[in-house]
Coordinates of C-alpha atoms and ligand atoms in Angstrom, one line a residue:
X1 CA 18.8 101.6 138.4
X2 CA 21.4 99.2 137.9
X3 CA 21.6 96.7 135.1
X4 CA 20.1 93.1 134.5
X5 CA 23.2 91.2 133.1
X6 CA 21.8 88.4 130.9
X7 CA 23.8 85.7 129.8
X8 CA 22.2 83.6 126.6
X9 CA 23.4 79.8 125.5
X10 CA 22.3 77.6 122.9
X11 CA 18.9 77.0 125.0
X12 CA 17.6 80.1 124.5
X13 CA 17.1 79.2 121.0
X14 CA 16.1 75.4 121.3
X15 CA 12.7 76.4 120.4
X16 CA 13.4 77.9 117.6
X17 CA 14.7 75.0 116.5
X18 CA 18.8 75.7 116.4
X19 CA 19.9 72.5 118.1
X20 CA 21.9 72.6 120.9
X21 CA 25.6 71.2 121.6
X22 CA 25.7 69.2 124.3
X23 CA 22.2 67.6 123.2
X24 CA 23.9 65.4 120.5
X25 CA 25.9 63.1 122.3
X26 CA 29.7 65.4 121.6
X27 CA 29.4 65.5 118.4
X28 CA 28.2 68.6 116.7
X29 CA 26.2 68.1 113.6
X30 CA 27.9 64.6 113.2
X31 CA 31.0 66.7 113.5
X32 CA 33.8 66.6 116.0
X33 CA 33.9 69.9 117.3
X34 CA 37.9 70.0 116.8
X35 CA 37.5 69.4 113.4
X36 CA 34.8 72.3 113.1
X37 CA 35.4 74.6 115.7
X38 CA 39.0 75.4 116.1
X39 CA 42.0 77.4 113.8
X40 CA 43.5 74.0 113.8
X41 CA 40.8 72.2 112.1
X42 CA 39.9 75.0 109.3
X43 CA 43.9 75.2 108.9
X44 CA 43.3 71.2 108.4
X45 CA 40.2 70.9 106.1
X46 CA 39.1 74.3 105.5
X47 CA 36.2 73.3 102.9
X48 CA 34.8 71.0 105.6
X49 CA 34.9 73.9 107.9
X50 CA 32.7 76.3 105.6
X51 CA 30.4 73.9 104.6
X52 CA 29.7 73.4 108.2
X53 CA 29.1 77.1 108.3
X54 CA 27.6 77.6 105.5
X55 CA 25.3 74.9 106.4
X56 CA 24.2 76.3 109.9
X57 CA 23.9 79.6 108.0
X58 CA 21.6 79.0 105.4
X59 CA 19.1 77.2 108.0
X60 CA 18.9 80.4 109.9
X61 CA 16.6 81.6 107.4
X62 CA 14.0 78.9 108.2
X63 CA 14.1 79.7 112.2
X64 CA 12.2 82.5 114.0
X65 CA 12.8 84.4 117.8
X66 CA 10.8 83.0 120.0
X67 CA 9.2 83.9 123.3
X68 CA 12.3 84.0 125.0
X69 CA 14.1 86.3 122.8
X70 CA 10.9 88.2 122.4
X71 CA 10.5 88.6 126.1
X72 CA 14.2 89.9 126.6
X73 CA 14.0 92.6 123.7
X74 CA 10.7 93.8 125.7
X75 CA 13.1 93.9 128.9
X76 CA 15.3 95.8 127.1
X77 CA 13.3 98.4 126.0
X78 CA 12.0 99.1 129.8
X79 CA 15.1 98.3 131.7
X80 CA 18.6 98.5 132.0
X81 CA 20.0 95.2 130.5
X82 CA 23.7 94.2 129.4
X83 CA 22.8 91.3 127.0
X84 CA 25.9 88.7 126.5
X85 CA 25.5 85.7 124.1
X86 CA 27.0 82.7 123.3
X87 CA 24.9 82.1 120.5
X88 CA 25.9 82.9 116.8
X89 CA 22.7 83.0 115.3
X90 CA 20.7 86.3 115.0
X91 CA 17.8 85.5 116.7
X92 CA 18.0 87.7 119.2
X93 CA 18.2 91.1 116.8
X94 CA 15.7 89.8 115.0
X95 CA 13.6 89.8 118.2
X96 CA 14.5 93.5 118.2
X97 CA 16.8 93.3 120.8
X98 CA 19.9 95.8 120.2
X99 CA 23.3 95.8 121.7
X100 CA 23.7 92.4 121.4
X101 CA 27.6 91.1 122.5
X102 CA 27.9 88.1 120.8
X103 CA 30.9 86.7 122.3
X104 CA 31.5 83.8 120.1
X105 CA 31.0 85.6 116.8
X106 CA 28.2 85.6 114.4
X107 CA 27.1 83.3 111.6
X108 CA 26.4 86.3 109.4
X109 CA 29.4 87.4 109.5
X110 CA 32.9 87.1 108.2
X111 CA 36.5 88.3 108.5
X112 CA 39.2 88.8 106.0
X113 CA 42.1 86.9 107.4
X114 CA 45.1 88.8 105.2
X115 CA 43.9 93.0 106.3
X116 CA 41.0 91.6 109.2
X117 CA 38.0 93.3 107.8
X118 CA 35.0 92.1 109.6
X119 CA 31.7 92.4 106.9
X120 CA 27.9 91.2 106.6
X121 CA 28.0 88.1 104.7
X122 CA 24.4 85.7 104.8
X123 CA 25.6 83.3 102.2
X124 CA 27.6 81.0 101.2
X125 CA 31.6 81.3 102.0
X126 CA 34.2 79.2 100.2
X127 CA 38.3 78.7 100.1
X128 CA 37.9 81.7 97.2
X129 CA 36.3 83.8 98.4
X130 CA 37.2 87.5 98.4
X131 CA 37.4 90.0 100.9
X132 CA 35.1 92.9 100.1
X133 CA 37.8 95.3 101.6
X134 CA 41.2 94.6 100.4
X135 CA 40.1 92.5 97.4
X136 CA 42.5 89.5 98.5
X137 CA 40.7 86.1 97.0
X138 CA 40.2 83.0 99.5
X139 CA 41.6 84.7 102.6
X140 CA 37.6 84.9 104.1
X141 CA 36.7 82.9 107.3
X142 CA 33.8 82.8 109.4
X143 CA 33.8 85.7 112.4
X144 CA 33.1 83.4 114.6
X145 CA 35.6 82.6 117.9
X146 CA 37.1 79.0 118.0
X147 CA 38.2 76.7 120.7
X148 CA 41.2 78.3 121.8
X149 CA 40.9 81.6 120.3
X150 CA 39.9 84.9 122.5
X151 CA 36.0 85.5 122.6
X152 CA 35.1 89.0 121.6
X153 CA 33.9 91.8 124.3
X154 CA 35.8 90.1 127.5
X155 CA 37.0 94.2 128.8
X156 CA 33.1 95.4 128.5
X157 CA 31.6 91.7 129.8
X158 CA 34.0 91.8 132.8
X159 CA 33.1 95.6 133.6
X160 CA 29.0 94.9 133.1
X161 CA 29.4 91.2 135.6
X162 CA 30.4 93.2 138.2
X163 CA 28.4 96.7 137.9
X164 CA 25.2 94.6 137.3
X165 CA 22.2 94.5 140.0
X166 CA 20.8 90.8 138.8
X167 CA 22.9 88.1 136.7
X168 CA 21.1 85.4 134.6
X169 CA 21.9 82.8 133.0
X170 CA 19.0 81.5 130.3
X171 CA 20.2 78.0 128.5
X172 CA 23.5 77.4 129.1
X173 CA 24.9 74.3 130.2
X174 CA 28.2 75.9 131.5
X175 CA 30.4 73.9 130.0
X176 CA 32.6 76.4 127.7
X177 CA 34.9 79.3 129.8
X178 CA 35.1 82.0 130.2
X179 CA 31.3 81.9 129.4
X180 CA 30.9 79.9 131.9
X181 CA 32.5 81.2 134.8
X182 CA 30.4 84.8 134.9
X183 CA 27.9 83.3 136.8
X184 CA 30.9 82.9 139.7
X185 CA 32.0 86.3 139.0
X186 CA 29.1 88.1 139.6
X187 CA 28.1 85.7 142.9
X188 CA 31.6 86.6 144.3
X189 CA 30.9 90.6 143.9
X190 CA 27.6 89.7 146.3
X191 CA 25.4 90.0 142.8
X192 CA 22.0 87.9 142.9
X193 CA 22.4 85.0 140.5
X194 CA 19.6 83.3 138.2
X195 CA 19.7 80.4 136.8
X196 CA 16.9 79.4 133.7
X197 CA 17.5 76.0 132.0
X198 CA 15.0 73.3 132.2
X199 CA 17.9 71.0 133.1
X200 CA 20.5 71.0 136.2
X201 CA 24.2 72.1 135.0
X202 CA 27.4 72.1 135.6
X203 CA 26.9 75.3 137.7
X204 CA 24.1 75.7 138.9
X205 CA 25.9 75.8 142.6
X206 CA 26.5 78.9 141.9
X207 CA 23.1 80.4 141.1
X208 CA 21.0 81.8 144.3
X209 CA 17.8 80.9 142.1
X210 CA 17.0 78.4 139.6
X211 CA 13.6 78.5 137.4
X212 CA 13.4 74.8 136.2
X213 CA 11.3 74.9 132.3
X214 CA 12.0 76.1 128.8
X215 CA 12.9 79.5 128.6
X216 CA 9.8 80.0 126.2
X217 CA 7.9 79.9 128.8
X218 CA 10.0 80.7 132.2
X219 CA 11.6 84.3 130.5
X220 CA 8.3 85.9 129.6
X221 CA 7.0 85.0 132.7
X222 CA 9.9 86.4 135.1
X223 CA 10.2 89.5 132.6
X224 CA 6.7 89.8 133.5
X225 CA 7.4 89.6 137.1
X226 CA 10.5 92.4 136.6
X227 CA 8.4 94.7 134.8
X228 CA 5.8 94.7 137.6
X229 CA 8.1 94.9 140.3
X230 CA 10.3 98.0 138.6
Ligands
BV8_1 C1 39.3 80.7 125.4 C2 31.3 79.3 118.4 C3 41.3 81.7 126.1 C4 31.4 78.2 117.5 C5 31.8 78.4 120.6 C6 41.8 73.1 126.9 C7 42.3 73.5 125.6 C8 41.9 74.7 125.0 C9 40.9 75.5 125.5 C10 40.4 75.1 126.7 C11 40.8 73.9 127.4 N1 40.1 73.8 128.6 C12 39.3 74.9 128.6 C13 39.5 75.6 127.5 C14 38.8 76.8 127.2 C15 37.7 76.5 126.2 C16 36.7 75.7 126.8 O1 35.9 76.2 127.6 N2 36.6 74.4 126.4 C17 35.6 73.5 127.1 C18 35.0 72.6 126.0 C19 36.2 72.8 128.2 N3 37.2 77.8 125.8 C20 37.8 78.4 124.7 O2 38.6 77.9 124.0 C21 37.3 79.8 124.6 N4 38.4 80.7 124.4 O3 39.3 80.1 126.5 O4 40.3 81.6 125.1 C22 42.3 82.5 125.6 C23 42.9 83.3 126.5 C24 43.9 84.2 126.0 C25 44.2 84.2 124.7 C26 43.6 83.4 123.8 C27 42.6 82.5 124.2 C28 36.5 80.0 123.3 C29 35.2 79.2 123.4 C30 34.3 79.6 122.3 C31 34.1 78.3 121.4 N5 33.1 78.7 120.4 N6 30.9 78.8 119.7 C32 30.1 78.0 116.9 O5 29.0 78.2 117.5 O6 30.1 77.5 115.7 S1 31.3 77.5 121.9 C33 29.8 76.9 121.6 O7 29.6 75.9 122.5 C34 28.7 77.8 121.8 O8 29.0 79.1 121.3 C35 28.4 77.8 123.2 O9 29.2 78.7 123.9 C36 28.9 76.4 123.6 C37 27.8 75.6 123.9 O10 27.4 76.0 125.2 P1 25.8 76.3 125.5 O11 25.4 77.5 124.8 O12 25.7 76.2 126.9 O13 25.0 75.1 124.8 P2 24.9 73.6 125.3 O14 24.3 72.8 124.1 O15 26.2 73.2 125.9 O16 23.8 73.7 126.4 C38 22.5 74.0 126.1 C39 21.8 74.2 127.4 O17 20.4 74.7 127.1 C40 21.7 73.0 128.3 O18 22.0 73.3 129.6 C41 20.2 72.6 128.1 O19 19.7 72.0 129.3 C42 19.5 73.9 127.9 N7 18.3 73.9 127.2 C43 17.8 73.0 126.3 N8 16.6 73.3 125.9 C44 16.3 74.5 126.5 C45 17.3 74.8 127.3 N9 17.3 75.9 128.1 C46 16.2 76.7 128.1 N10 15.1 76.4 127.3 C47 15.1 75.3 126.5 N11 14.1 75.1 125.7

């Protein structure tokens, strides 16, 4: 049976409250995202940078999966799934869902810029703090990937897109690449292509299918629909 390639953005966790990018007029938190987002910008003002971070991180504790996230782990545990996210939060594990490829990093993480060590880290991160590994003080920054820096996973993302028997897209608005060019990827190796996001995007051309509504309540119901049909 070949695999469901799911593709997660910021929309899958709307209703969970984590607000979305594009939904706050280009800035980001009152933030512009090169001054938050990129190498250049922690180089700039690094304490700006992780309190950003450290911001977003501490308010993950007061969010909860929701039906979407719950609805995909179910998937998962029936059906063969390659799930790809664009999301840093941890919503989606905490769903129960496992093999997550989080392609832009995660919040709860961090990496040791001076030996690279990538470890757990849930609170706060400052210009001293120390890596866990090689001991070096206030080399530590987020593990998350910038504007302009390689996302993580591309070689197994690349191979899944085009082995995959059904790609969707839940909650993107397909503005960031390579993220957003899968969906072309997959229609250009014959691959049926779903798109779920209340709203019309900047791809949806490319989907066969579009399911217009929140993915609260569209996922369950076309997992529902998948696990009847398989
Ligand atoms: C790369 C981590 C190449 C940070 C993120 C010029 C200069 C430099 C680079 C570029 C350039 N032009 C293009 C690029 C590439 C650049 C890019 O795409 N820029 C865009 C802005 C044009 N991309 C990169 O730089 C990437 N790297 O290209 O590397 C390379 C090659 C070789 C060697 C080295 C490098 C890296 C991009 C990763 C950036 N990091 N996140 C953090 O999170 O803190 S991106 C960040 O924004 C998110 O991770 C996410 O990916 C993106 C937002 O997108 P969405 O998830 O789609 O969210 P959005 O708010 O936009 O949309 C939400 C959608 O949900 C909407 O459609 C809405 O309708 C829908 N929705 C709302 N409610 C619901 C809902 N859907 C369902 N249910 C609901 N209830």
């Amino acid at each position: 049976m070949k695999s469901i390639f799911i593709l997660t953005g910021a929309g899958v966790s709307a209703e969970s409250g984590v607000p979305t990018f594009r939904a706050a007029d280009g800035l980001w938190e009152g933030h512009r995202v090169e001054d938050v987002a990129t190498p250049e910008g922690f180089e700039r003002d690094p304490e700006l940078v992780h309190a950003f971070y450290n911001e977003r991180r501490r308010r993950l504790s007061s969010v909860t999966p929701n039906a979407a996230h719950l609805a995909i782990a179910r998937l998962q545990r029936a059906h063969p799934v390659t799930l790809v996210t664009q999301n840093v939060d941890d919503l989606h594990e905490r769903s129960g869902s496992a093999q997550v490829i989080h392609m832009h990093g995660e919040l709860l993480k961090a990496r040791c810029e001076r030996c690279g060590a990538v470890a757990e880290w849930s609170g706060d991160m400052g210009v001293s703090s120390s890596c866990g590994h090689c001991r070096t003080k206030g080399g530590m920054r987020p593990h998350i990937v910038w504007f302009g820096e390689m996302p993580f996973g591309m070689d197994a993302i690349d191979a899944a897109i085009v082995s995959a028997g059904l790609f969707v897209a839940v909650g993107t608005s397909g503005n960031v690449y390579p993220a957003a060019g899968f969906a072309s990827i997959a229609a250009a190796h014959g691959i049926p292509t779903l798109e779920i996001n209340p709203d019309e995007t900047g791809i949806s051309g490319v989907f066969d299918e579009h399911r217009r509504g929140p993915a609260g309540t569209v996922v369950p119901f076309w997992v529902e629909e998948i696990l009847r049909g398989s």
